[in-house]
CSV table of C-alpha atoms in Angstrom, one decimal:
chain,number,residue,atom,x,y,z
A,1,MET,CA,0.0,0.0,0.0
A,2,GLY,CA,2.7,2.5,0.8
A,3,THR,CA,0.4,4.4,3.0
A,4,THR,CA,-0.8,4.2,6.6
A,5,THR,CA,-4.5,5.1,5.8
A,6,GLU,CA,-7.3,2.8,4.9
A,7,ALA,CA,-7.8,2.4,1.1
A,8,ASP,CA,-11.4,3.4,0.5
A,9,TYR,CA,-10.3,4.0,-3.1
A,10,PRO,CA,-8.0,1.0,-4.0
A,11,PRO,CA,-5.0,2.3,-5.8
A,12,THR,CA,-4.6,1.4,-9.5
A,13,GLN,CA,-1.7,1.6,-11.8
A,14,ARG,CA,-2.7,5.2,-12.5
A,15,SER,CA,-3.7,6.4,-9.1
A,16,ARG,CA,-0.9,4.7,-7.0
A,17,VAL,CA,1.7,7.2,-5.9
A,18,LYS,CA,5.1,5.6,-6.5
A,19,ARG,CA,7.5,8.3,-5.3
A,20,LEU,CA,7.1,10.0,-1.9
A,21,HIS,CA,4.4,7.5,-1.2
A,22,ASP,CA,4.1,8.8,2.4
A,23,ARG,CA,2.2,11.7,0.9
A,24,ALA,CA,-0.4,9.5,-0.6
A,25,ARG,CA,-3.9,9.0,0.9
A,26,TYR,CA,-6.6,6.7,-0.5
A,27,ASP,CA,-9.2,7.2,2.3
A,28,ARG,CA,-12.5,8.8,1.8
A,29,GLU,CA,-12.3,11.2,4.7
A,30,THR,CA,-9.1,12.9,3.4
A,31,VAL,CA,-10.4,13.0,-0.2
A,32,HIS,CA,-13.7,14.4,0.7
A,33,ALA,CA,-12.2,17.1,3.0
A,34,ILE,CA,-9.9,18.3,0.3
A,35,LEU,CA,-12.7,18.3,-2.3
A,36,ASP,CA,-15.0,20.2,0.1
A,37,ALA,CA,-12.4,22.9,0.7
A,38,GLY,CA,-11.7,23.7,-2.9
A,39,LEU,CA,-13.7,25.6,-5.5
A,40,LEU,CA,-11.7,25.4,-8.7
A,41,CYS,CA,-10.7,22.1,-10.3
A,42,HIS,CA,-8.7,21.5,-13.4
A,43,VAL,CA,-10.2,19.0,-15.9
A,44,GLY,CA,-7.9,17.2,-18.3
A,45,TYR,CA,-9.2,15.7,-21.6
A,46,VAL,CA,-7.7,14.8,-24.9
A,47,ILE,CA,-8.9,15.9,-28.4
A,48,ASP,CA,-6.9,14.6,-31.4
A,49,GLY,CA,-4.0,13.6,-29.2
A,50,GLN,CA,-3.7,17.1,-27.7
A,51,PRO,CA,-4.3,17.3,-23.9
A,52,TYR,CA,-6.4,20.2,-22.7
A,53,VAL,CA,-6.6,21.4,-19.1
A,54,THR,CA,-9.6,23.6,-18.3
A,55,PRO,CA,-10.1,25.3,-14.9
A,56,THR,CA,-13.6,25.4,-13.7
A,57,ALA,CA,-15.7,25.5,-10.5
A,58,TYR,CA,-16.8,22.1,-9.1
A,59,TRP,CA,-18.7,20.6,-6.2
A,60,ARG,CA,-19.1,17.3,-4.5
A,61,GLU,CA,-22.1,15.2,-3.5
A,62,GLY,CA,-21.4,11.8,-2.0
A,63,GLU,CA,-19.2,9.9,-4.3
A,64,GLN,CA,-19.6,12.2,-7.3
A,65,VAL,CA,-18.0,15.4,-8.3
A,66,TYR,CA,-19.7,17.8,-10.7
A,67,TRP,CA,-18.8,20.7,-12.9
A,68,HIS,CA,-20.8,22.6,-15.4
A,69,GLY,CA,-20.7,25.2,-18.1
A,70,SER,CA,-22.2,26.4,-21.4
A,71,SER,CA,-23.5,23.6,-23.5
A,72,ALA,CA,-21.6,25.3,-26.3
A,73,SER,CA,-18.2,25.0,-24.7
A,74,ARG,CA,-15.5,22.9,-26.3
A,75,MET,CA,-14.9,20.9,-23.2
A,76,LEU,CA,-18.5,20.2,-22.5
A,77,ARG,CA,-19.4,19.2,-26.0
A,78,HIS,CA,-16.4,16.9,-26.0
A,79,LEU,CA,-17.4,15.3,-22.7
A,80,LYS,CA,-20.7,14.1,-24.2
A,81,GLY,CA,-18.7,11.3,-25.8
A,82,ARG,CA,-17.8,10.0,-22.3
A,83,PRO,CA,-14.0,10.2,-22.9
A,84,ARG,CA,-11.6,9.5,-20.0
A,85,VAL,CA,-10.8,12.5,-18.0
A,86,CYS,CA,-8.5,13.5,-15.2
A,87,PHE,CA,-10.0,15.7,-12.5
A,88,THR,CA,-7.5,17.5,-10.3
A,89,VAL,CA,-7.9,19.8,-7.3
A,90,ALA,CA,-4.9,21.4,-5.7
A,91,LEU,CA,-4.9,23.7,-2.6
A,92,MET,CA,-1.7,25.5,-1.8
A,93,ASP,CA,-1.0,25.8,1.9
A,94,GLY,CA,2.4,27.3,2.1
A,95,LEU,CA,5.9,27.8,0.7
A,96,VAL,CA,8.4,25.4,2.3
A,97,LEU,CA,11.7,27.2,2.4
A,98,ALA,CA,14.5,24.7,3.1
A,99,ARG,CA,18.2,25.3,3.6
A,100,SER,CA,18.8,24.2,0.0
A,101,GLY,CA,16.9,24.8,-3.1
A,102,PHE,CA,16.7,21.0,-3.5
A,103,HIS,CA,14.6,20.5,-0.4
A,104,SER,CA,12.5,23.6,-0.9
A,105,SER,CA,8.9,22.7,-1.6
A,106,VAL,CA,5.3,23.6,-1.3
A,107,ASN,CA,2.8,22.5,1.3
A,108,TYR,CA,-0.4,21.4,-0.5
A,109,ARG,CA,-3.5,19.2,-0.5
A,110,SER,CA,-4.5,17.7,-3.8
A,111,VAL,CA,-6.9,15.2,-5.3
A,112,MET,CA,-6.6,13.5,-8.6
A,113,ALA,CA,-9.5,11.4,-9.9
A,114,PHE,CA,-9.7,9.4,-13.2
A,115,GLY,CA,-12.7,8.1,-15.0
A,116,GLU,CA,-15.3,8.7,-17.6
A,117,ALA,CA,-17.3,11.9,-17.2
A,118,GLU,CA,-21.0,11.5,-17.5
A,119,VAL,CA,-23.3,14.3,-18.8
A,120,ILE,CA,-26.5,14.9,-16.9
A,121,GLU,CA,-29.3,15.2,-19.4
A,122,GLU,CA,-32.5,15.3,-17.4
A,123,ALA,CA,-33.8,18.8,-16.5
A,124,ASP,CA,-34.8,18.0,-12.9
A,125,ALA,CA,-31.4,16.3,-12.2
A,126,LYS,CA,-29.7,19.3,-13.7
A,127,ARG,CA,-31.7,21.7,-11.5
A,128,ALA,CA,-30.9,19.7,-8.4
A,129,ALA,CA,-27.2,19.7,-9.3
A,130,LEU,CA,-27.1,23.4,-9.9
A,131,GLU,CA,-28.9,24.0,-6.6
A,132,ALA,CA,-26.3,21.8,-4.8
A,133,MET,CA,-23.5,23.9,-6.5
A,134,MET,CA,-24.9,27.2,-5.2
A,135,GLU,CA,-25.5,25.7,-1.7
A,136,ARG,CA,-21.9,24.6,-1.7
A,137,ILE,CA,-20.7,28.1,-2.5
A,138,VAL,CA,-23.2,30.3,-0.6
A,139,PRO,CA,-25.3,28.1,1.7
A,140,GLY,CA,-28.8,29.5,1.8
A,141,ARG,CA,-28.6,31.6,-1.4
A,142,TRP,CA,-30.4,29.4,-3.9
A,143,PRO,CA,-34.0,29.9,-2.6
A,144,THR,CA,-33.5,33.7,-2.9
A,145,LEU,CA,-32.6,33.6,-6.6
A,146,LYS,CA,-34.6,33.6,-9.7
A,147,PRO,CA,-35.2,29.9,-10.5
A,148,PRO,CA,-33.6,28.6,-13.7
A,149,THR,CA,-35.7,28.6,-16.8
A,150,LEU,CA,-36.0,25.6,-19.1
A,151,GLN,CA,-34.0,27.5,-21.6
A,152,GLU,CA,-31.2,28.2,-19.1
A,153,LEU,CA,-31.2,24.6,-18.1
A,154,LYS,CA,-30.9,23.6,-21.8
A,155,ALA,CA,-28.0,26.0,-22.3
A,156,THR,CA,-26.2,24.5,-19.3
A,157,THR,CA,-24.3,21.2,-19.4
A,158,VAL,CA,-23.7,19.5,-16.1
A,159,VAL,CA,-21.0,16.8,-15.9
A,160,SER,CA,-20.4,14.3,-13.2
A,161,LEU,CA,-17.5,12.0,-12.4
A,162,ALA,CA,-17.7,9.1,-9.9
A,163,LEU,CA,-15.0,9.0,-7.3
A,164,GLU,CA,-13.6,5.5,-7.9
A,165,GLU,CA,-10.0,5.8,-9.1
A,166,VAL,CA,-8.9,8.5,-6.7
A,167,VAL,CA,-5.8,9.6,-4.8
A,168,ALA,CA,-5.1,12.4,-2.5
A,169,LYS,CA,-1.6,13.8,-1.9
A,170,VAL,CA,-0.7,15.9,1.1
A,171,ARG,CA,2.5,17.7,2.1
A,172,SER,CA,2.5,19.5,5.4
A,173,GLY,CA,4.9,20.7,8.0
A,174,PRO,CA,8.5,22.1,8.1
A,175,PRO,CA,11.2,21.5,5.5
A,176,LYS,CA,13.1,18.2,5.6
A,177,ASP,CA,16.8,19.1,5.0
A,178,GLU,CA,19.9,17.0,4.8
A,179,PRO,CA,21.1,16.2,8.3
A,180,GLU,CA,24.3,18.2,8.0
A,181,ASP,CA,22.5,21.2,6.7
A,182,TYR,CA,20.7,22.0,10.0
A,183,ALA,CA,23.9,23.5,11.2
A,184,LEU,CA,23.9,26.2,8.4
A,185,ASP,CA,23.1,29.8,9.3
A,186,VAL,CA,20.1,29.7,6.9
A,187,TRP,CA,16.6,30.5,8.0
A,188,ALA,CA,14.2,27.7,7.1
A,189,GLY,CA,10.5,27.3,7.7
A,190,VAL,CA,7.1,27.7,6.1
A,191,VAL,CA,5.4,30.8,4.8
A,192,PRO,CA,1.7,29.8,5.0
A,193,THR,CA,-0.6,30.7,2.1
A,194,SER,CA,-4.4,30.7,2.1
A,195,ILE,CA,-7.4,32.0,0.2
A,196,VAL,CA,-9.2,34.8,1.9
A,197,LEU,CA,-12.5,36.4,1.1
A,198,GLY,CA,-12.7,40.2,0.7
A,199,ARG,CA,-15.6,42.5,1.6
A,200,PRO,CA,-18.5,41.9,-0.7
A,201,ALA,CA,-18.7,44.5,-3.5
A,202,SER,CA,-22.3,45.2,-4.4
A,203,ASP,CA,-23.3,45.4,-8.1
A,204,PRO,CA,-23.2,49.1,-9.0
A,205,ASP,CA,-26.7,48.5,-10.5
A,206,LEU,CA,-28.1,47.0,-7.4
A,207,LYS,CA,-31.7,47.8,-6.7
A,208,PRO,CA,-31.8,50.5,-4.0
A,209,GLY,CA,-32.7,49.2,-0.6
A,210,VAL,CA,-31.3,45.6,-1.2
A,211,VAL,CA,-28.9,44.8,1.5
A,212,VAL,CA,-25.9,42.4,1.7
A,213,PRO,CA,-27.4,39.1,2.9
A,214,GLU,CA,-26.2,37.4,6.0
A,215,ASN,CA,-25.6,34.1,4.1
A,216,LEU,CA,-22.4,35.6,2.5
A,217,SER,CA,-20.7,35.0,5.9
A,218,ARG,CA,-21.2,31.3,5.4
A,219,ILE,CA,-18.9,31.0,2.4
A,220,ARG,CA,-16.1,28.6,3.1
A,221,ILE,CA,-13.1,28.2,0.8
A,222,GLY,CA,-9.7,26.7,1.4
B,1,MET,CA,-9.9,38.1,-33.9
B,2,GLY,CA,-12.8,38.5,-31.5
B,3,THR,CA,-10.6,40.5,-29.1
B,4,THR,CA,-9.7,44.1,-28.7
B,5,THR,CA,-6.0,43.5,-27.8
B,6,GLU,CA,-3.0,42.9,-30.1
B,7,ALA,CA,-2.2,39.3,-30.9
B,8,ASP,CA,1.3,38.7,-29.9
B,9,TYR,CA,0.3,35.1,-29.8
B,10,PRO,CA,-1.7,34.5,-33.0
B,11,PRO,CA,-4.7,32.4,-32.1
B,12,THR,CA,-4.8,28.8,-33.5
B,13,GLN,CA,-7.6,26.3,-33.8
B,14,ARG,CA,-6.6,25.2,-30.3
B,15,SER,CA,-6.0,28.5,-28.6
B,16,ARG,CA,-8.8,30.6,-30.1
B,17,VAL,CA,-11.6,31.3,-27.7
B,18,LYS,CA,-14.9,30.7,-29.5
B,19,ARG,CA,-17.4,31.4,-26.8
B,20,LEU,CA,-17.4,34.5,-24.7
B,21,HIS,CA,-14.5,35.7,-26.8
B,22,ASP,CA,-14.5,39.1,-25.2
B,23,ARG,CA,-12.8,37.4,-22.3
B,24,ALA,CA,-9.9,36.3,-24.5
B,25,ARG,CA,-6.5,38.0,-24.6
B,26,TYR,CA,-3.6,37.1,-27.0
B,27,ASP,CA,-1.2,39.9,-25.9
B,28,ARG,CA,2.1,39.4,-24.2
B,29,GLU,CA,1.5,41.9,-21.5
B,30,THR,CA,-1.6,40.2,-20.2
B,31,VAL,CA,-0.2,36.7,-20.5
B,32,HIS,CA,3.0,37.7,-18.7
B,33,ALA,CA,1.2,39.5,-15.9
B,34,ILE,CA,-1.0,36.5,-15.2
B,35,LEU,CA,2.0,34.0,-15.3
B,36,ASP,CA,4.0,36.3,-13.0
B,37,ALA,CA,1.2,36.5,-10.5
B,38,GLY,CA,0.7,32.7,-10.2
B,39,LEU,CA,2.8,30.0,-8.5
B,40,LEU,CA,1.0,26.8,-9.2
B,41,CYS,CA,0.3,25.5,-12.7
B,42,HIS,CA,-1.5,22.4,-13.9
B,43,VAL,CA,0.3,20.4,-16.6
B,44,GLY,CA,-1.8,18.1,-18.8
B,45,TYR,CA,-0.2,15.2,-20.6
B,46,VAL,CA,-1.4,11.9,-22.1
B,47,ILE,CA,-0.2,8.4,-21.3
B,48,ASP,CA,-1.8,5.5,-23.2
B,49,GLY,CA,-4.8,7.7,-24.0
B,50,GLN,CA,-5.4,8.7,-20.4
B,51,PRO,CA,-5.0,12.4,-19.6
B,52,TYR,CA,-3.2,13.3,-16.4
B,53,VAL,CA,-3.3,16.7,-14.8
B,54,THR,CA,-0.4,17.4,-12.4
B,55,PRO,CA,-0.3,20.5,-10.2
B,56,THR,CA,3.2,21.9,-9.7
B,57,ALA,CA,5.1,25.1,-9.1
B,58,TYR,CA,6.3,27.0,-12.2
B,59,TRP,CA,8.1,30.2,-13.2
B,60,ARG,CA,8.5,32.3,-16.3
B,61,GLU,CA,11.6,33.8,-18.0
B,62,GLY,CA,11.0,35.7,-21.2
B,63,GLU,CA,9.0,33.6,-23.5
B,64,GLN,CA,9.5,30.3,-21.6
B,65,VAL,CA,7.7,28.8,-18.7
B,66,TYR,CA,9.5,26.3,-16.5
B,67,TRP,CA,8.6,23.6,-14.0
B,68,HIS,CA,10.6,21.0,-12.3
B,69,GLY,CA,10.6,17.9,-10.1
B,70,SER,CA,12.2,14.7,-9.3
B,71,SER,CA,13.8,12.9,-12.3
B,72,ALA,CA,11.9,9.8,-11.0
B,73,SER,CA,8.5,11.3,-11.3
B,74,ARG,CA,6.0,9.8,-13.8
B,75,MET,CA,5.3,13.2,-15.3
B,76,LEU,CA,8.9,14.2,-15.8
B,77,ARG,CA,10.0,10.8,-17.1
B,78,HIS,CA,7.2,11.0,-19.6
B,79,LEU,CA,8.0,14.5,-20.7
B,80,LYS,CA,11.5,13.4,-21.9
B,81,GLY,CA,9.7,12.1,-25.0
B,82,ARG,CA,8.7,15.7,-25.9
B,83,PRO,CA,5.0,14.9,-26.0
B,84,ARG,CA,2.4,17.6,-26.5
B,85,VAL,CA,1.3,19.2,-23.2
B,86,CYS,CA,-1.2,21.8,-22.0
B,87,PHE,CA,0.1,24.2,-19.4
B,88,THR,CA,-2.7,26.0,-17.5
B,89,VAL,CA,-2.6,28.7,-14.8
B,90,ALA,CA,-5.8,29.9,-13.1
B,91,LEU,CA,-6.1,32.6,-10.5
B,92,MET,CA,-9.4,33.1,-8.8
B,93,ASP,CA,-10.3,36.7,-8.1
B,94,GLY,CA,-13.9,36.5,-6.8
B,95,LEU,CA,-17.2,34.9,-6.6
B,96,VAL,CA,-19.7,36.6,-9.0
B,97,LEU,CA,-23.1,36.3,-7.4
B,98,ALA,CA,-25.8,37.2,-9.9
B,99,ARG,CA,-29.6,37.4,-9.5
B,100,SER,CA,-29.9,34.0,-11.1
B,101,GLY,CA,-27.8,30.9,-10.8
B,102,PHE,CA,-27.4,30.9,-14.6
B,103,HIS,CA,-25.4,34.2,-14.6
B,104,SER,CA,-23.5,33.5,-11.4
B,105,SER,CA,-19.8,33.1,-12.2
B,106,VAL,CA,-16.3,33.4,-11.0
B,107,ASN,CA,-13.9,36.2,-11.7
B,108,TYR,CA,-10.5,34.8,-12.7
B,109,ARG,CA,-7.4,35.3,-14.8
B,110,SER,CA,-6.1,32.2,-16.6
B,111,VAL,CA,-3.5,31.3,-19.2
B,112,MET,CA,-3.5,28.1,-21.3
B,113,ALA,CA,-0.4,27.3,-23.4
B,114,PHE,CA,0.1,24.4,-25.8
B,115,GLY,CA,3.3,22.9,-27.1
B,116,GLU,CA,6.0,20.3,-26.7
B,117,ALA,CA,7.8,20.4,-23.4
B,118,GLU,CA,11.5,20.4,-23.6
B,119,VAL,CA,13.7,18.8,-20.9
B,120,ILE,CA,16.8,20.8,-19.8
B,121,GLU,CA,19.7,18.4,-19.6
B,122,GLU,CA,22.8,20.5,-19.1
B,123,ALA,CA,23.8,21.1,-15.4
B,124,ASP,CA,24.6,24.8,-15.7
B,125,ALA,CA,21.4,25.5,-17.5
B,126,LYS,CA,19.5,23.6,-14.8
B,127,ARG,CA,21.3,25.5,-12.0
B,128,ALA,CA,20.4,28.8,-13.7
B,129,ALA,CA,16.8,27.8,-14.0
B,130,LEU,CA,16.5,26.7,-10.4
B,131,GLU,CA,18.1,30.0,-9.3
B,132,ALA,CA,15.5,31.8,-11.4
B,133,MET,CA,12.7,29.8,-9.7
B,134,MET,CA,13.8,30.7,-6.2
B,135,GLU,CA,14.3,34.3,-7.2
B,136,ARG,CA,10.7,34.3,-8.5
B,137,ILE,CA,9.5,33.0,-5.2
B,138,VAL,CA,11.7,34.7,-2.7
B,139,PRO,CA,13.8,37.4,-4.3
B,140,GLY,CA,17.2,37.5,-2.8
B,141,ARG,CA,17.1,34.1,-1.1
B,142,TRP,CA,19.1,31.9,-3.6
B,143,PRO,CA,22.6,33.3,-2.7
B,144,THR,CA,21.9,32.6,1.0
B,145,LEU,CA,21.2,28.8,0.4
B,146,LYS,CA,23.5,25.8,0.2
B,147,PRO,CA,24.3,25.6,-3.6
B,148,PRO,CA,22.9,22.6,-5.4
B,149,THR,CA,25.3,19.6,-5.6
B,150,LEU,CA,25.8,17.8,-8.9
B,151,GLN,CA,23.9,14.8,-7.4
B,152,GLU,CA,20.9,17.1,-6.6
B,153,LEU,CA,21.0,18.5,-10.1
B,154,LYS,CA,21.0,15.0,-11.5
B,155,ALA,CA,18.0,14.1,-9.4
B,156,THR,CA,16.1,17.2,-10.6
B,157,THR,CA,14.4,17.4,-14.0
B,158,VAL,CA,13.7,20.9,-15.3
B,159,VAL,CA,11.2,21.3,-18.1
B,160,SER,CA,10.5,24.3,-20.3
B,161,LEU,CA,7.7,25.2,-22.6
B,162,ALA,CA,7.9,28.0,-25.2
B,163,LEU,CA,5.1,30.5,-25.1
B,164,GLU,CA,3.9,30.3,-28.7
B,165,GLU,CA,0.4,28.9,-28.8
B,166,VAL,CA,-1.1,30.8,-25.8
B,167,VAL,CA,-4.3,32.4,-24.7
B,168,ALA,CA,-5.3,34.3,-21.6
B,169,LYS,CA,-8.8,34.5,-20.4
B,170,VAL,CA,-10.0,37.2,-17.9
B,171,ARG,CA,-13.4,37.7,-16.3
B,172,SER,CA,-13.7,40.7,-14.0
B,173,GLY,CA,-16.4,43.1,-12.7
B,174,PRO,CA,-19.9,42.7,-11.5
B,175,PRO,CA,-22.5,40.1,-12.6
B,176,LYS,CA,-24.3,40.5,-15.9
B,177,ASP,CA,-27.9,39.7,-15.4
B,178,GLU,CA,-30.9,39.6,-17.7
B,179,PRO,CA,-32.2,43.1,-18.1
B,180,GLU,CA,-35.5,42.4,-16.4
B,181,ASP,CA,-33.8,40.7,-13.4
B,182,TYR,CA,-32.2,44.0,-12.1
B,183,ALA,CA,-35.6,44.8,-10.7
B,184,LEU,CA,-35.5,41.7,-8.4
B,185,ASP,CA,-35.0,42.1,-4.6
B,186,VAL,CA,-31.9,39.9,-4.8
B,187,TRP,CA,-28.5,41.1,-3.7
B,188,ALA,CA,-25.9,40.7,-6.4
B,189,GLY,CA,-22.2,41.5,-6.5
B,190,VAL,CA,-18.8,40.1,-6.1
B,191,VAL,CA,-17.1,38.5,-3.1
B,192,PRO,CA,-13.4,39.0,-3.9
B,193,THR,CA,-11.0,36.2,-3.2
B,194,SER,CA,-7.2,36.4,-3.0
B,195,ILE,CA,-4.2,34.5,-1.8
B,196,VAL,CA,-2.6,35.9,1.3
B,197,LEU,CA,0.7,35.0,3.0
B,198,GLY,CA,0.6,34.2,6.7
B,199,ARG,CA,3.3,34.9,9.3
B,200,PRO,CA,6.4,32.8,8.6
B,201,ALA,CA,6.7,29.7,10.8
B,202,SER,CA,10.3,29.0,11.6
B,203,ASP,CA,11.4,25.3,11.4
B,204,PRO,CA,11.3,23.9,14.9
B,205,ASP,CA,14.8,22.7,14.3
B,206,LEU,CA,16.1,26.1,13.3
B,207,LYS,CA,19.7,26.8,14.4
B,208,PRO,CA,19.5,29.1,17.5
B,209,GLY,CA,20.2,32.7,16.6
B,210,VAL,CA,19.1,32.5,13.0
B,211,VAL,CA,16.5,35.2,12.3
B,212,VAL,CA,13.6,35.5,9.8
B,213,PRO,CA,15.2,37.2,6.8
B,214,GLU,CA,14.0,40.5,5.4
B,215,ASN,CA,13.6,39.0,1.9
B,216,LEU,CA,10.4,37.1,2.9
B,217,SER,CA,8.6,40.4,2.7
B,218,ARG,CA,9.3,40.4,-1.0
B,219,ILE,CA,7.2,37.4,-1.8
B,220,ARG,CA,4.5,38.2,-4.2
B,221,ILE,CA,1.7,35.8,-5.1
B,222,GLY,CA,-1.7,36.5,-6.8
């Protein structure tokens, strides 16, 4: 196994981490926690032998991740053919500054999932998925919005990938230098990085009298 | 062209943005500014028909981007064959909360570059590239570190991609709702997101007397 955690997602030839395997996690708890902290994923797919990597917002429900976009987008039109994809989420947690360039690194949490993306066709399923997306981003906001029209649902493609062939990788903590290098007069440590939310900026065309809703305080990223 | 900016990077079938083409930029200034603000890229490559998307640190010099890693890593071993790759950087700038789910979006700056990755083999060129990387992350730190040994250089693979087939995409500003929806009693606007640096955490095994260097204040991300 090369890991100390339980393998909810049994490693395959693709998902098994071969190098630095102490960073690998195959357990559901770690994978879900990383996925639930992120907001942007990078989806990899292949057209005519050329790989494409498209950043997009995603969300998780149970053992599925979802993303969406315009039905006219290149990525989403391509995914209707159920090609194999790679779904990657990476959260940067800090710059690891070692006493040598060689051992300098980045603290991060990442998830990589492989499989065939499935397009959700049915309007009610799409609506439910889009509601779940908004609830992930701003809990409580969906019921306050204009409900999606059938035309909007048609113009939106929702894609889902089952979490089956999945691996998480985590690096945390201080640098790991060569034993003799700890005697050097070089500062070493971690500069933490995180995503922060700024003060909400109201639309300049906001209807007078509409106030900033309390639910914005419930946004959680990172 | 579908864009108002000069095309330093002439759009190709792959790099031309077809939908929402007002978000596309093909000019060097925009592309460089985004690349110089980011730290993590996502590299897409294909092995046996399966796409892989690997997050890793990168840096830019002139019209090249670089990334590196262990010579033993799957990605870097694979890239020695000069396959086609997709190099993507995405910086999230805010949650765009519209009056409908349909028009809700994300503010972001992204760059996508296509081409054949080239592995840097020569030790001096590798050393220079790694110095440039550290100078990108913490300006002034490299000369204070233990210089890389030949063995470390051998164990490190540095990869470069020329910026030729490149497109940037930028979304900024408030939501764009349906004209009739501005009359709704729904708050709309942007919740800005940014990456912030925390207080440096010294290595618990730091040599007594070594202080936090001034150059950490020169780190710029985002």
